[in-house]
PDB file of C-alpha atoms in Angstrom:
ATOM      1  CA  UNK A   1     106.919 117.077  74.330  1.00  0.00           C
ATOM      2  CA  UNK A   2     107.614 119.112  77.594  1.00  0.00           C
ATOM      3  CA  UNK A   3     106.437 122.255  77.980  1.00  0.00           C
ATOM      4  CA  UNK A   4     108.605 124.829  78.461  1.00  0.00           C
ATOM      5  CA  UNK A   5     107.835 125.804  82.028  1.00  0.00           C
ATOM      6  CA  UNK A   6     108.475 122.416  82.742  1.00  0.00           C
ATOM      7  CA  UNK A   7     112.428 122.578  81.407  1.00  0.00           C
ATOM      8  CA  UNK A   8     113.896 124.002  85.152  1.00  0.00           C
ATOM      9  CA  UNK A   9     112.685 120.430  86.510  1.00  0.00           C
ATOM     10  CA  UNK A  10     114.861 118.210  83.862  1.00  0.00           C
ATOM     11  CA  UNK A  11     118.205 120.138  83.563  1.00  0.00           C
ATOM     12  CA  UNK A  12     120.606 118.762  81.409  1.00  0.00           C
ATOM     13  CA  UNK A  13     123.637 117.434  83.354  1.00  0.00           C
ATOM     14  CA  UNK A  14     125.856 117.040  80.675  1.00  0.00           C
ATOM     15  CA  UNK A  15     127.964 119.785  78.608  1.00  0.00           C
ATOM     16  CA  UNK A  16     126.646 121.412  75.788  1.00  0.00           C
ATOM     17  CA  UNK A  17     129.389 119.729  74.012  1.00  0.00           C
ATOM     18  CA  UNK A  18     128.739 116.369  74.792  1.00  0.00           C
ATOM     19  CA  UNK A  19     126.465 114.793  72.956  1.00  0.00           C
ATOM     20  CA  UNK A  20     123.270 113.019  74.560  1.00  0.00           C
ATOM     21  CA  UNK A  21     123.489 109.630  74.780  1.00  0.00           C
ATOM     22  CA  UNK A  22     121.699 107.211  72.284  1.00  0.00           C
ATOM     23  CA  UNK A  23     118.578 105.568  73.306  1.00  0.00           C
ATOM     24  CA  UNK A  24     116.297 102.413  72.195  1.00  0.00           C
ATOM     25  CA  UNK A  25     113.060 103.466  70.509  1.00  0.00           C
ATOM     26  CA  UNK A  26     111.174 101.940  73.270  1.00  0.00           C
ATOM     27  CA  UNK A  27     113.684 102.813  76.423  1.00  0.00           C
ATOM     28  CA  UNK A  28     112.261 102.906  79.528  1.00  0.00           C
ATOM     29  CA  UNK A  29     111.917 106.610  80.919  1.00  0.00           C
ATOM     30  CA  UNK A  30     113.640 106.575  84.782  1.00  0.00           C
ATOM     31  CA  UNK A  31     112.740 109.570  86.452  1.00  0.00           C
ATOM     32  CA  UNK A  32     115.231 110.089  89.687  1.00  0.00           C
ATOM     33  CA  UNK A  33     114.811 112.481  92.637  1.00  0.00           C
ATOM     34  CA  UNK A  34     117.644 113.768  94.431  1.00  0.00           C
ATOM     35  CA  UNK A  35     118.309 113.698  98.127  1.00  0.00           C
ATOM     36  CA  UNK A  36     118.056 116.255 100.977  1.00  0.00           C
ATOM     37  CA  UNK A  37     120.285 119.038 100.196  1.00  0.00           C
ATOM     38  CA  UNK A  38     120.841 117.887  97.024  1.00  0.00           C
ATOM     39  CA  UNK A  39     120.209 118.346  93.378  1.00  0.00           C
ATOM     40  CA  UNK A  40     119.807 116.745  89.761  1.00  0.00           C
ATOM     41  CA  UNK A  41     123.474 116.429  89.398  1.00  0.00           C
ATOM     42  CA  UNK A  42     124.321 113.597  91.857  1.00  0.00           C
ATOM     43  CA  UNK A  43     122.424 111.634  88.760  1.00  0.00           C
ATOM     44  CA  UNK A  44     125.180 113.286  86.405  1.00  0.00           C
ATOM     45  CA  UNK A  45     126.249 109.746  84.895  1.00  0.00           C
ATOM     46  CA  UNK A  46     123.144 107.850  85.298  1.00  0.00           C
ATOM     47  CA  UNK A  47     121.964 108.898  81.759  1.00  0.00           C
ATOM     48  CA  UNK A  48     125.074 108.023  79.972  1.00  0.00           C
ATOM     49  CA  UNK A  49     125.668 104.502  82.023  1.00  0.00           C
ATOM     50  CA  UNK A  50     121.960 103.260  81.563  1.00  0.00           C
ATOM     51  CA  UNK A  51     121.560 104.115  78.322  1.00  0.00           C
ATOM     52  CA  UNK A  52     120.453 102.672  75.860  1.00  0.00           C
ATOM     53  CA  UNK A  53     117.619 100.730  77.141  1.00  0.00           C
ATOM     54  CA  UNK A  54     116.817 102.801  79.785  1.00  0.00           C
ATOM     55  CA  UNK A  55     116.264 107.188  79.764  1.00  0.00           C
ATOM     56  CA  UNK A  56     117.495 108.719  82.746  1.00  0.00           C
ATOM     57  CA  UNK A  57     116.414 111.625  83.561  1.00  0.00           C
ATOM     58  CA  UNK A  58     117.527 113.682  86.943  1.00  0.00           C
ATOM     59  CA  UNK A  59     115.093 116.023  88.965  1.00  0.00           C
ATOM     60  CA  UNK A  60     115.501 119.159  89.750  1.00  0.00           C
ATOM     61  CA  UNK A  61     113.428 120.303  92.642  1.00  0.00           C
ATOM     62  CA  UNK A  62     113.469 124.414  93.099  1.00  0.00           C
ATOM     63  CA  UNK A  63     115.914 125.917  95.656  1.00  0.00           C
ATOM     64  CA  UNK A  64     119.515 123.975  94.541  1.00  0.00           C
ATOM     65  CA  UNK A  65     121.583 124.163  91.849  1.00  0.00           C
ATOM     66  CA  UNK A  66     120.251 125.841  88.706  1.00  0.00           C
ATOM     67  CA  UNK A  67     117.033 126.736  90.766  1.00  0.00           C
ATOM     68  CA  UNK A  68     119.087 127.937  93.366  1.00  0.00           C
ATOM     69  CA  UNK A  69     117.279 131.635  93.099  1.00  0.00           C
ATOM     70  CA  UNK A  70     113.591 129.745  93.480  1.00  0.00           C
ATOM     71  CA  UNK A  71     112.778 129.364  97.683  1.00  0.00           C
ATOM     72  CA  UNK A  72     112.668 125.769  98.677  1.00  0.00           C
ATOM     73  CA  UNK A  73     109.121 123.722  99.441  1.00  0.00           C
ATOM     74  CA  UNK A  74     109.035 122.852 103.041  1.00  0.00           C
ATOM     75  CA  UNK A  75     106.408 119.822 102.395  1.00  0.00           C
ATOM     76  CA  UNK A  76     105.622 116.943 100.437  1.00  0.00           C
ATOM     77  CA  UNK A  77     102.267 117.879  99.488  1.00  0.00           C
ATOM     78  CA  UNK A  78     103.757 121.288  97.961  1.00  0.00           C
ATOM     79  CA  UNK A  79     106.507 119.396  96.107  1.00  0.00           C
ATOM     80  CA  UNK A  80     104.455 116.481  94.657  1.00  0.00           C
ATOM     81  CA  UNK A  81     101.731 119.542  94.196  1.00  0.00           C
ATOM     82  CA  UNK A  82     104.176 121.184  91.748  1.00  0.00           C
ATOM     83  CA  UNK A  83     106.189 118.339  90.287  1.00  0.00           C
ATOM     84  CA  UNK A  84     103.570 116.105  89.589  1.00  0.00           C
ATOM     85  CA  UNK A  85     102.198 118.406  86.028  1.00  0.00           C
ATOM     86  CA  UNK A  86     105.596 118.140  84.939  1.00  0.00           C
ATOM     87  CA  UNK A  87     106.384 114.151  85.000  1.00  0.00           C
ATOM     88  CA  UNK A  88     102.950 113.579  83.655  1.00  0.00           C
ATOM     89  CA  UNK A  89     103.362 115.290  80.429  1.00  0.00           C
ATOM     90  CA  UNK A  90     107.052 114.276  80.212  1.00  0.00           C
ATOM     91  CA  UNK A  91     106.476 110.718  80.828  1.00  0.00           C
ATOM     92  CA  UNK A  92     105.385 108.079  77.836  1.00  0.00           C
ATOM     93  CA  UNK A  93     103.827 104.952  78.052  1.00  0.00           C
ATOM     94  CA  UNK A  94     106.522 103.277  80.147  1.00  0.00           C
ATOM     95  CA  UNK A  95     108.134 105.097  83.256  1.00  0.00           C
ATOM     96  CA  UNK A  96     109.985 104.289  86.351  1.00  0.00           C
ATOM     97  CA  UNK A  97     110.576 106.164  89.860  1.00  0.00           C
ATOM     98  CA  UNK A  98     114.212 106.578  91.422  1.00  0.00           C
ATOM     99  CA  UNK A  99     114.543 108.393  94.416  1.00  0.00           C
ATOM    100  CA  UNK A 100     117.339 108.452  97.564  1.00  0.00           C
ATOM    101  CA  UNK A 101     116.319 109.613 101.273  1.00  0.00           C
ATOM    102  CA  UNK A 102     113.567 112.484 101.118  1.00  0.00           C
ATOM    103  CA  UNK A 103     113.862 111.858  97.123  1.00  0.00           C
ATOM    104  CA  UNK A 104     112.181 108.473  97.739  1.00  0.00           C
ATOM    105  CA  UNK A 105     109.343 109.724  99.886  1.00  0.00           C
ATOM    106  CA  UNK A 106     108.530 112.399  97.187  1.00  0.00           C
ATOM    107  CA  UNK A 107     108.700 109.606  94.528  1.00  0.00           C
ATOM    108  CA  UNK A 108     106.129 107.177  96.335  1.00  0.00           C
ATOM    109  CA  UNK A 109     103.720 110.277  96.923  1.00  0.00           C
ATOM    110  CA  UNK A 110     104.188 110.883  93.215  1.00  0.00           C
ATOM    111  CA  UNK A 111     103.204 107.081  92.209  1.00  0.00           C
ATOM    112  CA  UNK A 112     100.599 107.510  94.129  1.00  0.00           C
ATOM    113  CA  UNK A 113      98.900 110.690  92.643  1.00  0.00           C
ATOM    114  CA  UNK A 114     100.103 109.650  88.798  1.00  0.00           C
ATOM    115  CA  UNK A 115      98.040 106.791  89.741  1.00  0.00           C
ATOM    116  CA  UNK A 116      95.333 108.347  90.583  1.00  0.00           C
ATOM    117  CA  UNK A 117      95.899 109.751  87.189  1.00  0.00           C
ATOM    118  CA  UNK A 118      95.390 106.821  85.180  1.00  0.00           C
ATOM    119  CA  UNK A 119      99.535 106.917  84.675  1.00  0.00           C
ATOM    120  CA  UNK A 120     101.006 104.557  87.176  1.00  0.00           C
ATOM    121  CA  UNK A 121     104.918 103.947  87.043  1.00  0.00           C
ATOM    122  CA  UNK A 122     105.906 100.176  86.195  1.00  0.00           C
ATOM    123  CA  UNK A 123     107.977 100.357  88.892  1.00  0.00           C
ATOM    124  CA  UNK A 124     109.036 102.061  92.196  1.00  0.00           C
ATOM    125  CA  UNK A 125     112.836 102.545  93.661  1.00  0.00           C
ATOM    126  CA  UNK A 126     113.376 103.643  97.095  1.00  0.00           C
ATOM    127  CA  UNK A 127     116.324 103.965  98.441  1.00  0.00           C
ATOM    128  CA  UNK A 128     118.139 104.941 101.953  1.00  0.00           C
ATOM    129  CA  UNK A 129     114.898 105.780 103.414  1.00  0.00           C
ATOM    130  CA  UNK A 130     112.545 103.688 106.249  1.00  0.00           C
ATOM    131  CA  UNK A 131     109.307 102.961 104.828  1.00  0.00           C
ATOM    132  CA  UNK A 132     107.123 106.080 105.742  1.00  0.00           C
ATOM    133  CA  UNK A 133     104.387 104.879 107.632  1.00  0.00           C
ATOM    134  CA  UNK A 134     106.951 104.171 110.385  1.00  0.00           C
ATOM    135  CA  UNK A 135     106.766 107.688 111.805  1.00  0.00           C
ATOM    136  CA  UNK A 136     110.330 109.199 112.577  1.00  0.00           C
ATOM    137  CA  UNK A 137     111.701 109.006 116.031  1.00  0.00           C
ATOM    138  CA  UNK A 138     114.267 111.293 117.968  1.00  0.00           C
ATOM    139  CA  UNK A 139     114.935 114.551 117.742  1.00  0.00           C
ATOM    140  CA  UNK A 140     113.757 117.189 114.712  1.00  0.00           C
ATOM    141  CA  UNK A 141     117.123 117.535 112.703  1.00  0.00           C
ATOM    142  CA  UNK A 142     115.805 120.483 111.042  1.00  0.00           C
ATOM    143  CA  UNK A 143     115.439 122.280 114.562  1.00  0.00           C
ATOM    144  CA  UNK A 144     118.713 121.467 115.772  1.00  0.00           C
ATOM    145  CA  UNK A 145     121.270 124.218 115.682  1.00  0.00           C
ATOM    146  CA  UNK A 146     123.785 125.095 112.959  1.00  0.00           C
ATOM    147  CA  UNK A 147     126.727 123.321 114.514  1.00  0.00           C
ATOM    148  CA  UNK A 148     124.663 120.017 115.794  1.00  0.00           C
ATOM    149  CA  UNK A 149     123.078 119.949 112.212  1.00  0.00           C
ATOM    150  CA  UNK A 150     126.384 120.458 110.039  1.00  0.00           C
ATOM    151  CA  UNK A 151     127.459 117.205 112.687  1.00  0.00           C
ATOM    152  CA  UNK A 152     124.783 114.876 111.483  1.00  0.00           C
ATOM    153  CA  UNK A 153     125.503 116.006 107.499  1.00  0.00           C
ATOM    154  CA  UNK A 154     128.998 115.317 108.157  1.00  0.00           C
ATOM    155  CA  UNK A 155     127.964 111.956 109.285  1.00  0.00           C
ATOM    156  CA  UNK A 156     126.085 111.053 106.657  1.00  0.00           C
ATOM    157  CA  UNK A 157     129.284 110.971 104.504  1.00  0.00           C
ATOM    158  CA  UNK A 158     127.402 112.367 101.493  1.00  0.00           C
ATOM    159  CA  UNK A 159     128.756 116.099 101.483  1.00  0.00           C
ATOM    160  CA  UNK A 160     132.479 116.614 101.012  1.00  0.00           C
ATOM    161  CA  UNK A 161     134.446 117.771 103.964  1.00  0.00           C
ATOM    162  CA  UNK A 162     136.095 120.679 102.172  1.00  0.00           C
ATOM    163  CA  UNK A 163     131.961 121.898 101.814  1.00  0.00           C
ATOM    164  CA  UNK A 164     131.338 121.620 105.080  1.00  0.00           C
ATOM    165  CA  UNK A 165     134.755 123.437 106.210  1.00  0.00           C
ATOM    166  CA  UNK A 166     133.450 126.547 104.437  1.00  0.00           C
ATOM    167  CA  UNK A 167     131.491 128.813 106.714  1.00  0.00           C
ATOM    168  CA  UNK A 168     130.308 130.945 103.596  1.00  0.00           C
ATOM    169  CA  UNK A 169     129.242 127.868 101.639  1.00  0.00           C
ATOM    170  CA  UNK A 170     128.006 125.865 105.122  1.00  0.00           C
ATOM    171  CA  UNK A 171     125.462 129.231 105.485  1.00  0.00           C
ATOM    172  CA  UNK A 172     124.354 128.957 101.989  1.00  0.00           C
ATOM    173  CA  UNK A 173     123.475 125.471 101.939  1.00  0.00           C
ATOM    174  CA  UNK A 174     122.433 125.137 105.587  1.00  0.00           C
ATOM    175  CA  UNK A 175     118.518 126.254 105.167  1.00  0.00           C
ATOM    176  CA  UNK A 176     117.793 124.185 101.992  1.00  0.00           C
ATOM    177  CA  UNK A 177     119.068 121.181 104.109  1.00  0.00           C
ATOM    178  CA  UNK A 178     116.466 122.489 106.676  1.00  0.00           C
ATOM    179  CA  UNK A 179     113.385 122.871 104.041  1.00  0.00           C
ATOM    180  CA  UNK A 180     114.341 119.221 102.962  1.00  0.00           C
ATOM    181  CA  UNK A 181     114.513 117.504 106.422  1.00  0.00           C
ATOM    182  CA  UNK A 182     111.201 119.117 107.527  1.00  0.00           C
ATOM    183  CA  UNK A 183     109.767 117.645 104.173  1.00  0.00           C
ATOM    184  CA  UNK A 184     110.507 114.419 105.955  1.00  0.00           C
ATOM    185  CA  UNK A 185     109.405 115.244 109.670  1.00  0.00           C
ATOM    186  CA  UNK A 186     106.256 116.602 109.234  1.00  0.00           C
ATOM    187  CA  UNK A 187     105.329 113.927 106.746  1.00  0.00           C
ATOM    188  CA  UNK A 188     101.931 112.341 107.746  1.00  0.00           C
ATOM    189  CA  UNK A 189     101.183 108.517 105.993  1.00  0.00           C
ATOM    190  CA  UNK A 190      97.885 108.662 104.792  1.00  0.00           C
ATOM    191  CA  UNK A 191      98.098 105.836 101.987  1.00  0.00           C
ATOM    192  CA  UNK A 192      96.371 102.421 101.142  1.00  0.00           C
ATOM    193  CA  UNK A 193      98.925 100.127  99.194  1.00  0.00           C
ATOM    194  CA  UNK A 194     100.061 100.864  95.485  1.00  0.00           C
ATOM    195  CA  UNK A 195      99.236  98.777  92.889  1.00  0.00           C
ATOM    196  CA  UNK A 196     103.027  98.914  92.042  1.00  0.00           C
ATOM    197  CA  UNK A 197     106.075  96.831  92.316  1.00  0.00           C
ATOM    198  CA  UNK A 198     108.703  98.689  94.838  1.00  0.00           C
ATOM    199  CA  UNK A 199     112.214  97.771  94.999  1.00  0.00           C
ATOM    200  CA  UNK A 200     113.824  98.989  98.331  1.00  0.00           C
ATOM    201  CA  UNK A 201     117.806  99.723  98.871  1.00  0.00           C
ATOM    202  CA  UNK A 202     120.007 100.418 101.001  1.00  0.00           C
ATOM    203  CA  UNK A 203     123.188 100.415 102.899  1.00  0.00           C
ATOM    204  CA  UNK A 204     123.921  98.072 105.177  1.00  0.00           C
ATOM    205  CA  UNK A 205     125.763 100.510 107.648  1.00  0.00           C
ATOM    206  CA  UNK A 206     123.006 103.177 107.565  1.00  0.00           C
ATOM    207  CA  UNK A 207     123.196 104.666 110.810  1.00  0.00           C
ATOM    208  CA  UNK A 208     119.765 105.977 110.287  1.00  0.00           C
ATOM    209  CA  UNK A 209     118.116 103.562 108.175  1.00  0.00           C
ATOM    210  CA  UNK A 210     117.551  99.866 109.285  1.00  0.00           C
ATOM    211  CA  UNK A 211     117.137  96.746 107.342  1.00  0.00           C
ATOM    212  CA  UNK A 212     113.788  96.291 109.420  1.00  0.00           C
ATOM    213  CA  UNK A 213     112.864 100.269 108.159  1.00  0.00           C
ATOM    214  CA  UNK A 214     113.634  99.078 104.797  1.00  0.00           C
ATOM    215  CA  UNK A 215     111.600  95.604 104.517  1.00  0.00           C
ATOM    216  CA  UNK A 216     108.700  97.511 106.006  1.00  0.00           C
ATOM    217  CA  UNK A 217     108.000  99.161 102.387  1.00  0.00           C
ATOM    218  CA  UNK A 218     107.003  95.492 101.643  1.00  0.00           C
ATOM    219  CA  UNK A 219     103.710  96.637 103.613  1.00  0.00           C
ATOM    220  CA  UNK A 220     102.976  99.806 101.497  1.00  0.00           C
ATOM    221  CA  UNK A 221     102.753  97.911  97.868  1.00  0.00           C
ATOM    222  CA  UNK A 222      99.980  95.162  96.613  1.00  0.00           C
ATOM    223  CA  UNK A 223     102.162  94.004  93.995  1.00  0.00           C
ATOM    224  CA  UNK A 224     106.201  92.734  93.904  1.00  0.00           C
ATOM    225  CA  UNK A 225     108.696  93.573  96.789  1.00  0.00           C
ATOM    226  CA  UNK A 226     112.333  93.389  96.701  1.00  0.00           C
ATOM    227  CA  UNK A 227     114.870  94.613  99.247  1.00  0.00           C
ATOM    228  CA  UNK A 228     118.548  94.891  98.202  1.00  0.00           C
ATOM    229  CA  UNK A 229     121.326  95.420 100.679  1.00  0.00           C
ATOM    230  CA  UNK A 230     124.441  96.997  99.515  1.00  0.00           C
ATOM    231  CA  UNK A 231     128.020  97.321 101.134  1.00  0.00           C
ATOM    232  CA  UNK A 232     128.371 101.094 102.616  1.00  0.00           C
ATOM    233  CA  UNK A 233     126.178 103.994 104.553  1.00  0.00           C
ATOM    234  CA  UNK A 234     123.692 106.309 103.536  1.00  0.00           C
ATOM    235  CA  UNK A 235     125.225 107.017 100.149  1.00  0.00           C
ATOM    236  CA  UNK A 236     126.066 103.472  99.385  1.00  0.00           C
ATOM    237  CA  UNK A 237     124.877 103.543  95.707  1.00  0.00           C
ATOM    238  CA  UNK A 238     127.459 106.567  95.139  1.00  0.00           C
ATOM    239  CA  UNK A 239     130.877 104.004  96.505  1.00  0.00           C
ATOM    240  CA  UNK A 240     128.801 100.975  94.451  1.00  0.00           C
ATOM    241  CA  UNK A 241     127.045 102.276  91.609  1.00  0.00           C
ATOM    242  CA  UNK A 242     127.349  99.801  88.684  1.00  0.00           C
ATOM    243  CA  UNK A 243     125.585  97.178  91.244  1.00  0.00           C
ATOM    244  CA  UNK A 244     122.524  99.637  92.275  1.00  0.00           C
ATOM    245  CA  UNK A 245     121.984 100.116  88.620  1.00  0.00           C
ATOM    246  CA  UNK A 246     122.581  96.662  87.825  1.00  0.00           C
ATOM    247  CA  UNK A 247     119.432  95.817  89.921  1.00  0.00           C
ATOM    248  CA  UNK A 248     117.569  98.300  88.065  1.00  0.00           C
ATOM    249  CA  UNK A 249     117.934  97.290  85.021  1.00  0.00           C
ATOM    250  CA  UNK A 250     116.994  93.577  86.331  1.00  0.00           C
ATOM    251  CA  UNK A 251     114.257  95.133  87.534  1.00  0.00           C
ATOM    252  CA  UNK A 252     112.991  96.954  84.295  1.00  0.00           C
ATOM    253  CA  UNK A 253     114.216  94.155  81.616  1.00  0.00           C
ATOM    254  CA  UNK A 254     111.318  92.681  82.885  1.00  0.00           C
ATOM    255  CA  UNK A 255     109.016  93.960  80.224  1.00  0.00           C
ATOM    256  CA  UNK A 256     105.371  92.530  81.174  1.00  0.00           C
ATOM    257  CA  UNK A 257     104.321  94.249  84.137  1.00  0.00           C
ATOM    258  CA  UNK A 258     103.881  91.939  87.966  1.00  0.00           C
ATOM    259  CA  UNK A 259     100.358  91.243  88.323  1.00  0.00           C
ATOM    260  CA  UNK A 260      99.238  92.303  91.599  1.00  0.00           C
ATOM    261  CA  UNK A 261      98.881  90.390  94.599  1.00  0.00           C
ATOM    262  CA  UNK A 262      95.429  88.558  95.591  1.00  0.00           C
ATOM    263  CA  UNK A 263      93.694  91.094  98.308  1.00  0.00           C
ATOM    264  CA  UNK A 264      91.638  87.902  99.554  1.00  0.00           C
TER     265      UNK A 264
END
């Protein structure tokens, strides 16, 4: 059962009035981390459209949304640091990783620690993100300035335009999308390959994200790899998602766990 300091990292995301959707006895627990600037609701209607065989349940890292009075974690280590208590003692015996952009680099750290834990997931999603031992290049968005930074969200196509033509709202949201892209930059790869299947998506018109980025994960996993290309940008699995969870459940219908591959 969680505990209840552990309740501000699963929000609900439904209304008190609706009622929670029904799941199999032995469903399939899919924890799913949001992207940069975001929060646990961009997973609103994953719970209710993967149900029943499958639980979904939406992160809520501090600093957004109903943590919004919390500071945002500049780091991965801090973040996996403080989420990783809570997933272990919310997880069962059969558990899954989801995560988009920054949200997949915190859910391969966390695979790796739970792990080390004795509690690996059965499987690991990553999505809209280059595999991360293929150090960023360019420019540190989270230096840039306000105006050059708001450019590249707007880009992105993942924050509504009204949002962005708010200067009150823009000034709000502005450093959390700062703590989240330095997560990413100042990320250092220190891994040896997980013992874990990973299934890697994305869009095919990424403008920051490469097919070649996205087959590299293939290198960071000793067990299954699968890349799926969708139709769309950087928030291709919002225009498309019935496909994107139509590979998941593919994925996790497979019910006895991919043997890893032979290290000789």
């Amino acid at each position: 059962m969680t505990e209840t300091t552990d309740m501000p990292w699963f929000p609900p995301c439904r209304p008190e009035a609706t009622p929670a959707p029904a799941l199999d006895a032995d469903a399939i627990q899919l924890f799913c981390l949001p992207h940069a600037g975001a929060g646990a609701s961009v997973y609103r209607d994953w719970p209710v459209l993967l149900a029943p065989g499958i639980e979904a349940i939406p992160v809520q890292p501090p600093g957004r949304e109903s943590r919004h009075g919390e500071p945002a974690l500049h780091s991965a280590v801090e973040l996996v640091a403080a989420l990783e208590g809570p997933v272990a003692r919310r997880a069962g015996g059969d558990f899954a990783l989801f995560g988009h952009s920054m949200g997949a680099l915190l859910c391969y750290e966390l695979a790796h620690v739970l792990s080390a834990l004795g509690k690996p997931p059965r499987h690991l999603f990553v999505s809209g993100l280059g595999a991360p031992h293929i150090p960023p290049t360019g420019p540190r968005l989270c230096d840039l300035p306000d105006d050059e930074l708001v450019t590249v969200i707007a880009k992105l196509e993942g924050t509504s335009p009204d949002v962005l033509a708010q200067p009150e709202l823009v000034q709000l949201l502005l450093p959390l999308f700062r703590a989240d892209l330095e997560v990413w930059e100042t990320y250092s790869h220190r891994r040896s390959p997980l013992p874990v299947p990973i299934t890697a998506m994305g869009g095919r018109r990424d403008p920051g994200v490469g097919l070649d980025l996205l087959g590299a994960w293939k290198e960071l996993t000793s067990a299954d790899f699968h890349l799926e290309v969708f139709d769309g940008g950087h928030f291709y699995h919002h225009a498309a998602p019935d496909q994107v969870l139509a590979v998941i459940r593919e994925r996790l219908g497979e019910r006895v766990p991919t043997a890893p591959k032979s290290t000789e």
